[in-house]
Amino acid sequence: SEFKQILTVFTFLATMAGAEEMNRYRSPLVSRYASKEMSYNFSEKKKLITWRKLWIFLAKAEKALGLPITDAQIAEMESHAEDIDFEEERKLRHDVMAHVHTFAHCCPTAAPIIHLGAMSCYVGDNTDLIALRDGFNILLSKLARVIDRLANFAEEYADLPTLGFTHFQPAQLTTVGKRACLWLQELVMDVRNLERARDDLCFRGVKGTTGTQASFLQLFQGDHDKVEELDKMVTEMAGFKKAYLVTGQTYSHEVDIHCLARLASLGASVHKICTDIRLLANLKEIEEPFEKEQIGSSAMPYKRNPMRAERCCGLARHLIALVGDPLQTDSVQWPESTLDDSANRRISLPESFLTADIILSTLQNITEGLVVYPKVIERHIRHELPFMATENIIMAIVKAGGNRQECHEKIRVLSQEAAAVVKQEGGDNDLLARIQRDPYFAPILGQLDALLDPKTFIGRAPQQVKTFLAEEVRPLLEPYKANMDVKVELVL
Ligand SMILES: *[C@@H]1O[C@H](CO)[C@@H](O)[C@H](O)[C@H]1NC(C)=O
Ligand SMILES: *[C@@H]1O[C@H](CO)[C@@H](O)[C@H](O)[C@H]1NC(C)=O
């Protein structure tokens, strides 16, 4: 039938299009991982819509300051702010004037005044600053969610003793929740860093080709106040409090360094946290979530690899590396402007935000499903605690009338025997049994259990968790309450 034929043709075309896609490199940041929200915010569509909004802001402000622009022209521009003909745009080269023409094409009345007095950086740079600000807002909501989940985790396990490490060798005890607070502390600093980076952003505003505002001074026939007012009005319409008072053709690329450096430090925090999780997974004390149908290894069906934490680490290294780009770009800028910045910025700015976005989605998924194995943790403590308790045992003997030096020597000998059992025979730590068998320790046998209670080895860890969460973590999350329940979709 005719319908069948149409369907066949359609399927054929779709297959061709699909195959065509396969012939081209696609960034996995977008094709596999990034959230819709972040991809949209760095998309071509959002960029073009923002450009049109900026032209509308400019026309409105110019009108308000007395230039001959009509309400009808502005209304016309507003009615076409979002109807972008992508076919048309695709045919054009990627320059601003071409886009002015397509906008003018659908706004014949407003055509003569679109982009009046401006140059390409008016839309280019200002749009970048809006994307950076919006990008930070998206990241902050996501980071707040990760912190919230991790804070709940820290609270739940505030009292659970666990073996602490130095040199990744068993040291003293801490608690599972206290360790999570060390992770939280870095993320809390990252929230402050990202907020600061966002709030430090100013608008480029209305500055003209070399940043002197000459074209606008001409438009307003030498009226400096009006030129200043124009800059302020457009800045406010775009939702910024302040414009940079001086710019070259572009805003200073030191700004990009600040933004990407803060994201790079977020990358470092996440890398540290996920490395801890991977090390703990090796000990089988803590695991990232693992779905029933998930396959750990194609060859070893029993394996449960910490692949989400590994992904976070891999992407975090990319995020850390990206700050190298604006550092170099800023340092090689020539007077007022050169165009060797744009190709680099077009990659490094969006990639940093997309990468951070993916890392935070993944970390949210991890922190919502962290699995703790208290029995394994307890076994590791049992294995090491007798060594750690020796100081307490010596003090108990002294209290019971014994001699410190003598006791120290006894314990040293028994400890070495026990260590030999562990290391040379692969056996369990039997120090406790040796102490119990030795009549020298008879006076304190009744106290041994109490002396070896893990709860007495965790110092103020639970109290620290409580104070830290109440004073530093929870208040920080207040502004982000509205988006707290959002779920993430993770591509495994
Ligand atoms: C980012 O894009 C989404 C659409 O995907 C939009 O709803 C949201 O408002 C944007 N976020 C910001 C902060 O602009
Ligand atoms: C984590 O992501 C996996 C894969 O998308 C999903 O099955 C699981 O439900 C997620 N976990 C949480 C707690 O959202």
GROMACS .gro file of N, CA and C and ligand atoms in nm, residues 36-37 40-41 46 134 137-138, ligand 1:
model
   38
   36LYS      N    1   2.019   1.752   3.000
   36LYS     CA    2   1.950   1.831   2.897
   36LYS      C    3   1.966   1.979   2.925
   37GLU      N    4   1.953   2.009   3.054
   37GLU     CA    5   1.955   2.149   3.095
   37GLU      C    6   2.087   2.217   3.058
   40TYR      N    7   2.139   2.238   2.682
   40TYR     CA    8   2.059   2.347   2.625
   40TYR      C    9   2.125   2.482   2.650
   41ASN      N   10   2.174   2.498   2.770
   41ASN     CA   11   2.228   2.630   2.805
   41ASN      C   12   2.356   2.667   2.730
   46LYS      N   13   1.999   2.840   2.231
   46LYS     CA   14   2.000   2.937   2.342
   46LYS      C   15   2.085   3.058   2.305
  134ASP      N   16   2.443   3.144   3.401
  134ASP     CA   17   2.340   3.040   3.406
  134ASP      C   18   2.403   2.903   3.433
  137ASN      N   19   2.461   2.867   3.792
  137ASN     CA   20   2.336   2.841   3.864
  137ASN      C   21   2.294   2.695   3.854
  138ILE      N   22   2.308   2.638   3.736
  138ILE     CA   23   2.273   2.497   3.720
  138ILE      C   24   2.365   2.410   3.806
  493LIG     C1   25   1.884   2.609   3.119
  493LIG     O1   26   1.804   2.552   3.021
  493LIG     C2   27   1.678   2.507   3.063
  493LIG     C3   28   1.611   2.443   2.947
  493LIG     O2   29   1.670   2.319   2.920
  493LIG     C4   30   1.597   2.621   3.116
  493LIG     O3   31   1.473   2.576   3.161
  493LIG     C5   32   1.673   2.682   3.231
  493LIG     O4   33   1.606   2.793   3.277
  493LIG     C6   34   1.813   2.718   3.191
  493LIG     N1   35   1.883   2.747   3.310
  493LIG     C7   36   1.926   2.865   3.335
  493LIG     C8   37   1.990   2.885   3.466
  493LIG     O5   38   1.916   2.954   3.254
   0.00000   0.00000   0.00000
